[in-house]
Amino acid sequence: MFETDFGSGIAKELFLTLKDKKILFVTQENLLQKYREIIPAEFAVLCVDNMEEAYLAGLNAETPAVDEVVGFGGGMSVDAAKYFAWQRALPCTLVPTAISVDACYSYPIALRRNAVVCYEGEVIPKTICVDYDIIRSAPIRLNLSGVGDVLSCYTALFDWRLMSAAGKGPAVVDRLYNTAENILGELFGNTADIAGMTDKGIRMIMDAYAWVGIEGYNNRYCHFEEGSEHYLAYTVESVCGKHLLHGQLVSMCVYIMSKFQQEGRQNDVRRFVDAIGLSIKPADVGLSGDEVSAALKRANAFAVENALAYSVLNEKQITQAFIDEVLGELQ
């Protein structure tokens, strides 16, 4: 499951093996221009620019029949490729160009309906091709943000304990909980490899994504990786209507929600993001202080209205005093 090939220069080799098939090559315009020389002219290229379900459905209706789908890019390209593969019941190969998000290893598709995330469908890729050279050629901010969907275990595990104690969802499974804690330990203990995007650092993050994806598929929940930090991120997207770098946004939300869970927990998050060089200042994430404030004021209600899994957002209310304090820390 989630068969992954690692190496340098392997994306070009993969594309050459596929050029005699009818391939729908899903990417974004900037990536098409950057990597045009390794993309066979025979591929039917489709550039996407958002994940709204109605938009993708329209593209799908206009696109000719193919044998296979290839997703080449970050989370948007990968999830869009999964969508087309799902709609057409076709095999799908995914080639991430950055490790900014865990979409390759997430079997559902993260669509948007009126800017609100919704998970639909089920796609297990035929192959995931991780080309170290392509990953390292991405802007460092994209790659560093990839820690977000691993760092999120830090707050998600806390929320899972709350859920289990309240009897509001699956009880904590020690095997899953302990493995997620060990993954966090590896993350916190190898900041130099992550900051330098060494082969080891890249593989560490991708292996963590794979574990989350496999266990999420087998258990049909991801409470060990998704909790109040993701719910706050979804609230931010809904309130602000912006397309933000997912992993960096989630990392900022891990800081905020870990502080909300228990004062002092955010200190480990701060040390980690500072060590790898990932900024979680609202302005660097693409947000104003007022936008973060508006999202925090909305977060409790958003979680309830969207029937999100039980978390600290169900146990206590975010106050103006908390908002003022955490924004002061993030500036």
Coordinates of C-alpha atoms in Angstrom, one line a residue:
M1 CA 0.0 0.0 0.0
F2 CA 1.3 3.5 -0.9
E3 CA 4.2 2.0 -2.9
T4 CA 6.9 4.7 -3.0
D5 CA 10.1 4.9 -5.1
F6 CA 12.9 7.2 -3.8
G7 CA 15.8 8.4 -5.8
S8 CA 17.5 11.1 -7.9
G9 CA 16.4 11.7 -11.5
I10 CA 13.7 9.0 -11.3
A11 CA 10.8 11.3 -12.4
K12 CA 12.1 11.7 -15.9
E13 CA 12.7 7.9 -16.1
L14 CA 9.1 7.3 -15.0
F15 CA 7.7 9.7 -17.6
L16 CA 9.6 8.0 -20.4
T17 CA 8.0 4.6 -19.4
L18 CA 4.5 6.2 -19.7
K19 CA 4.8 8.2 -22.9
D20 CA 3.2 5.5 -25.1
K21 CA 0.0 5.6 -22.9
K22 CA -2.8 8.1 -23.0
I23 CA -1.8 10.1 -19.9
L24 CA -3.7 12.9 -18.2
F25 CA -0.9 15.0 -16.7
V26 CA -2.3 17.2 -13.9
T27 CA -0.1 20.0 -12.7
Q28 CA 0.0 23.8 -12.3
E29 CA 1.2 26.4 -14.9
N30 CA 4.3 27.4 -13.1
L31 CA 5.5 23.8 -12.7
L32 CA 4.7 23.1 -16.4
Q33 CA 7.0 25.9 -17.4
K34 CA 9.7 24.9 -14.9
Y35 CA 9.8 21.2 -15.8
R36 CA 8.6 21.2 -19.4
E37 CA 11.8 19.5 -20.7
I38 CA 11.1 16.3 -18.8
I39 CA 7.4 16.1 -19.6
P40 CA 6.7 14.1 -22.8
A41 CA 4.8 16.0 -25.5
E42 CA 2.5 13.1 -25.8
F43 CA 0.9 13.7 -22.4
A44 CA -2.4 15.6 -22.2
V45 CA -1.5 18.4 -19.8
L46 CA -4.2 19.9 -17.5
C47 CA -3.2 22.8 -15.3
V48 CA -5.5 23.4 -12.2
D49 CA -5.7 26.5 -10.0
N50 CA -8.1 25.5 -7.2
M51 CA -9.8 22.5 -5.6
E52 CA -13.4 23.7 -5.7
E53 CA -15.5 20.6 -6.6
A54 CA -17.7 22.4 -9.2
Y55 CA -14.5 23.7 -11.0
L56 CA -13.0 20.2 -11.1
A57 CA -16.2 18.6 -12.2
G58 CA -16.3 21.1 -15.2
L59 CA -12.7 20.3 -16.1
N60 CA -13.4 16.6 -15.9
A61 CA -16.3 16.8 -18.3
E62 CA -14.2 18.7 -20.8
T63 CA -11.2 16.4 -20.7
P64 CA -10.8 13.5 -23.2
A65 CA -10.6 9.8 -22.4
V66 CA -7.2 8.6 -21.1
D67 CA -5.6 5.4 -19.8
E68 CA -4.0 6.8 -16.6
V69 CA -3.6 9.9 -14.5
V70 CA -0.4 11.5 -13.3
G71 CA -0.4 14.1 -10.6
F72 CA 2.8 16.3 -10.7
G73 CA 3.1 19.1 -8.1
G74 CA 2.1 20.0 -4.6
G75 CA -1.1 19.2 -2.7
M76 CA -3.4 20.9 -5.2
S77 CA -2.1 19.0 -8.3
V78 CA -2.0 15.7 -6.4
D79 CA -5.5 16.0 -5.0
A80 CA -6.8 17.1 -8.4
A81 CA -5.2 14.1 -10.0
K82 CA -6.8 11.9 -7.4
Y83 CA -10.1 13.5 -8.2
F84 CA -9.9 12.7 -11.9
A85 CA -8.7 9.2 -11.3
W86 CA -11.6 8.6 -8.8
Q87 CA -14.2 10.0 -11.2
R88 CA -12.9 7.9 -14.1
A89 CA -11.9 4.8 -12.1
L90 CA -8.3 5.0 -13.5
P91 CA -4.9 4.2 -12.1
C92 CA -3.0 7.1 -10.7
T93 CA 0.7 7.9 -10.3
L94 CA 1.7 10.8 -8.1
V95 CA 5.0 12.8 -8.3
P96 CA 5.3 15.4 -5.6
T97 CA 7.4 18.4 -6.5
A98 CA 7.7 19.5 -2.9
I99 CA 6.9 17.9 0.5
S100 CA 4.6 20.7 1.5
V101 CA 1.6 18.5 2.3
D102 CA 0.7 14.8 2.8
A103 CA -1.9 14.6 0.0
C104 CA 0.0 11.7 -1.8
Y105 CA -0.6 9.5 1.2
S106 CA -4.2 10.6 2.0
Y107 CA -6.7 8.2 0.4
P108 CA -9.6 10.7 0.4
I109 CA -9.6 13.8 -1.8
A110 CA -9.5 17.2 -0.1
L111 CA -12.1 19.1 -2.1
R112 CA -13.5 22.5 -1.3
R113 CA -17.2 23.4 -1.4
N114 CA -17.6 27.2 -1.1
A115 CA -14.1 27.3 0.4
V116 CA -14.9 24.7 3.1
V117 CA -12.8 21.5 3.0
C118 CA -14.7 18.3 2.5
Y119 CA -13.2 14.8 2.0
E120 CA -14.6 12.7 -0.8
G121 CA -13.7 9.5 -2.7
E122 CA -11.0 7.0 -2.2
V123 CA -7.8 6.7 -4.3
I124 CA -4.7 4.6 -3.6
P125 CA -2.0 5.6 -6.1
K126 CA -0.3 2.9 -8.2
T127 CA 3.0 4.5 -7.4
I128 CA 4.4 7.6 -5.6
C129 CA 7.6 8.8 -7.1
V130 CA 9.8 10.9 -4.8
D131 CA 12.6 12.4 -6.8
Y132 CA 15.1 13.9 -4.4
D133 CA 16.4 16.4 -7.0
I134 CA 13.0 17.7 -7.8
I135 CA 12.1 18.0 -4.2
R136 CA 15.2 20.0 -3.4
S137 CA 14.6 22.3 -6.3
A138 CA 11.4 23.6 -4.7
P139 CA 11.4 26.8 -2.7
I140 CA 12.6 25.9 0.8
R141 CA 9.5 27.4 2.4
L142 CA 7.4 24.8 0.5
N143 CA 9.5 21.9 1.7
L144 CA 9.8 23.1 5.3
S145 CA 6.0 23.6 5.5
G146 CA 5.8 19.8 4.9
V147 CA 6.4 19.3 8.6
G148 CA 2.9 20.6 9.3
D149 CA 1.1 17.4 8.6
V150 CA 3.5 15.5 10.9
L151 CA 3.8 18.2 13.6
S152 CA 0.0 18.1 13.8
C153 CA 0.3 14.9 15.7
Y154 CA 1.5 17.0 18.7
T155 CA -1.9 18.6 19.1
A156 CA -4.0 15.8 17.6
L157 CA -2.8 13.3 20.2
F158 CA -3.8 15.6 23.0
D159 CA -7.2 16.0 21.5
W160 CA -7.6 12.3 21.0
R161 CA -7.0 11.8 24.8
L162 CA -9.8 14.4 25.4
M163 CA -12.1 12.6 23.0
S164 CA -11.4 9.2 24.5
A165 CA -12.0 10.5 28.1
A166 CA -15.2 12.1 27.1
G167 CA -16.5 9.0 25.2
K168 CA -17.0 11.1 22.1
G169 CA -15.1 8.9 19.6
P170 CA -12.7 6.0 19.3
A171 CA -10.8 5.2 22.4
V172 CA -7.0 5.8 22.3
V173 CA -5.1 2.9 20.8
D174 CA -1.7 2.6 22.5
R175 CA 0.0 1.3 19.4
L176 CA -1.1 4.2 17.3
Y177 CA -0.5 6.8 20.0
N178 CA 3.0 5.5 20.8
T179 CA 4.0 5.3 17.2
A180 CA 2.9 8.9 16.6
E181 CA 4.8 10.1 19.6
N182 CA 7.9 8.3 18.3
I183 CA 7.5 10.0 14.9
L184 CA 7.3 13.3 16.7
G185 CA 10.5 12.4 18.6
E186 CA 12.3 11.7 15.3
L187 CA 11.1 15.0 13.9
F188 CA 12.2 17.0 16.9
G189 CA 15.6 15.2 17.0
N190 CA 16.6 15.6 13.4
T191 CA 16.1 19.3 12.8
A192 CA 19.4 19.7 10.8
D193 CA 18.4 17.1 8.2
I194 CA 15.0 18.7 7.9
A195 CA 16.4 22.2 7.6
G196 CA 19.0 21.0 5.0
M197 CA 16.5 18.8 3.1
T198 CA 18.9 15.9 3.0
D199 CA 17.8 12.6 1.6
K200 CA 17.3 11.5 5.2
G201 CA 15.2 14.5 6.1
I202 CA 13.0 14.1 3.0
R203 CA 12.5 10.4 3.5
M204 CA 11.7 10.9 7.2
I205 CA 8.8 13.2 6.4
M206 CA 7.5 11.0 3.6
D207 CA 7.7 7.9 5.7
A208 CA 5.7 9.7 8.4
Y209 CA 3.1 10.7 5.8
A210 CA 2.9 7.1 4.6
W211 CA 2.4 5.8 8.2
V212 CA -0.4 8.3 8.7
G213 CA -2.0 7.3 5.4
I214 CA -1.9 3.6 6.0
E215 CA -3.2 3.8 9.5
G216 CA -5.9 6.3 8.5
Y217 CA -7.0 3.9 5.7
N218 CA -7.0 0.8 8.0
N219 CA -8.7 2.5 10.9
R220 CA -10.9 4.9 9.0
Y221 CA -9.9 7.8 11.2
C222 CA -6.8 10.0 11.7
H223 CA -7.3 11.2 15.3
F224 CA -3.6 10.6 15.9
E225 CA -2.7 13.3 13.2
E226 CA -5.7 15.5 12.8
G227 CA -7.3 17.5 15.6
S228 CA -8.0 21.1 16.6
E229 CA -5.0 22.4 14.7
H230 CA -6.5 21.3 11.4
Y231 CA -9.9 22.5 12.5
L232 CA -8.5 26.0 13.1
A233 CA -6.8 25.9 9.8
Y234 CA -10.1 25.0 8.1
T235 CA -11.7 27.9 10.0
V236 CA -9.0 30.3 8.7
E237 CA -9.6 29.2 5.1
S238 CA -13.3 29.6 5.5
V239 CA -13.2 33.0 7.2
C240 CA -10.5 34.5 4.9
G241 CA -11.2 32.8 1.6
K242 CA -7.5 32.6 0.8
H243 CA -5.4 29.8 -0.7
L244 CA -2.6 29.4 1.9
L245 CA 0.4 27.1 2.1
H246 CA -1.3 24.3 4.0
G247 CA 1.7 23.0 6.0
Q248 CA 2.8 26.4 7.2
L249 CA -0.7 27.3 8.2
V250 CA -1.1 24.1 10.1
S251 CA 2.2 24.6 11.8
M252 CA 1.0 28.1 13.0
C253 CA -2.2 26.5 14.2
V254 CA -0.3 23.7 16.1
Y255 CA 1.4 26.5 18.0
I256 CA -1.9 28.3 18.7
M257 CA -3.9 25.2 19.7
S258 CA -1.1 23.6 21.8
K259 CA -1.1 26.8 23.9
F260 CA -4.9 26.7 24.1
Q261 CA -4.8 23.0 25.2
Q262 CA -2.3 23.7 27.9
E263 CA -0.1 26.8 28.6
G264 CA 3.5 25.9 28.0
R265 CA 3.0 23.1 25.4
Q266 CA 3.6 25.7 22.6
N267 CA 7.2 26.1 23.7
D268 CA 8.3 22.8 22.1
V269 CA 6.6 23.9 18.9
R270 CA 8.4 27.2 18.9
R271 CA 11.8 25.6 19.4
F272 CA 11.2 23.1 16.6
V273 CA 10.0 25.6 13.9
D274 CA 12.8 28.0 14.9
A275 CA 15.4 25.2 14.6
I276 CA 14.3 24.3 11.0
G277 CA 13.8 27.9 9.9
L278 CA 10.0 27.8 9.4
S279 CA 8.3 31.1 10.2
I280 CA 4.8 30.8 11.7
K281 CA 4.2 34.6 12.0
P282 CA 0.8 35.4 10.6
A283 CA 2.2 37.8 8.0
D284 CA 4.6 35.1 6.7
V285 CA 1.7 32.6 6.5
G286 CA -0.2 35.2 4.4
L287 CA -2.6 36.5 7.1
S288 CA -3.1 39.7 9.0
G289 CA -3.5 39.7 12.8
D290 CA -7.2 40.6 12.3
E291 CA -7.8 37.6 10.1
V292 CA -6.3 35.2 12.6
S293 CA -8.3 36.9 15.3
A294 CA -11.5 36.5 13.3
A295 CA -10.8 32.8 12.7
L296 CA -10.1 32.2 16.4
K297 CA -13.4 33.9 17.3
R298 CA -15.2 31.6 14.9
A299 CA -13.3 28.3 15.6
N300 CA -15.5 26.9 18.4
A301 CA -18.7 27.4 16.4
F302 CA -17.1 26.2 13.2
A303 CA -16.1 22.9 14.8
V304 CA -19.6 22.3 16.1
E305 CA -21.5 23.4 12.9
N306 CA -19.3 21.2 10.7
A307 CA -19.5 18.2 13.1
L308 CA -15.8 18.0 13.4
A309 CA -14.4 15.3 15.7
Y310 CA -14.3 16.1 19.4
S311 CA -11.3 18.2 20.5
V312 CA -10.3 20.9 22.9
L313 CA -12.6 23.2 20.9
N314 CA -15.6 21.3 22.4
E315 CA -14.3 21.6 25.9
K316 CA -13.6 25.3 26.3
Q317 CA -14.2 28.6 24.6
I318 CA -11.5 30.8 23.0
T319 CA -11.5 34.1 24.8
Q320 CA -10.4 37.6 23.6
A321 CA -7.7 37.5 26.3
F322 CA -6.3 34.3 24.8
I323 CA -6.4 35.8 21.2
D324 CA -4.6 38.9 22.3
E325 CA -1.9 36.8 24.1
V326 CA -1.2 34.3 21.4
L327 CA -1.1 37.0 18.7
G328 CA 1.4 38.8 20.7
E329 CA 3.6 35.7 20.9
L330 CA 3.3 35.1 17.2
Q331 CA 4.4 38.5 16.0

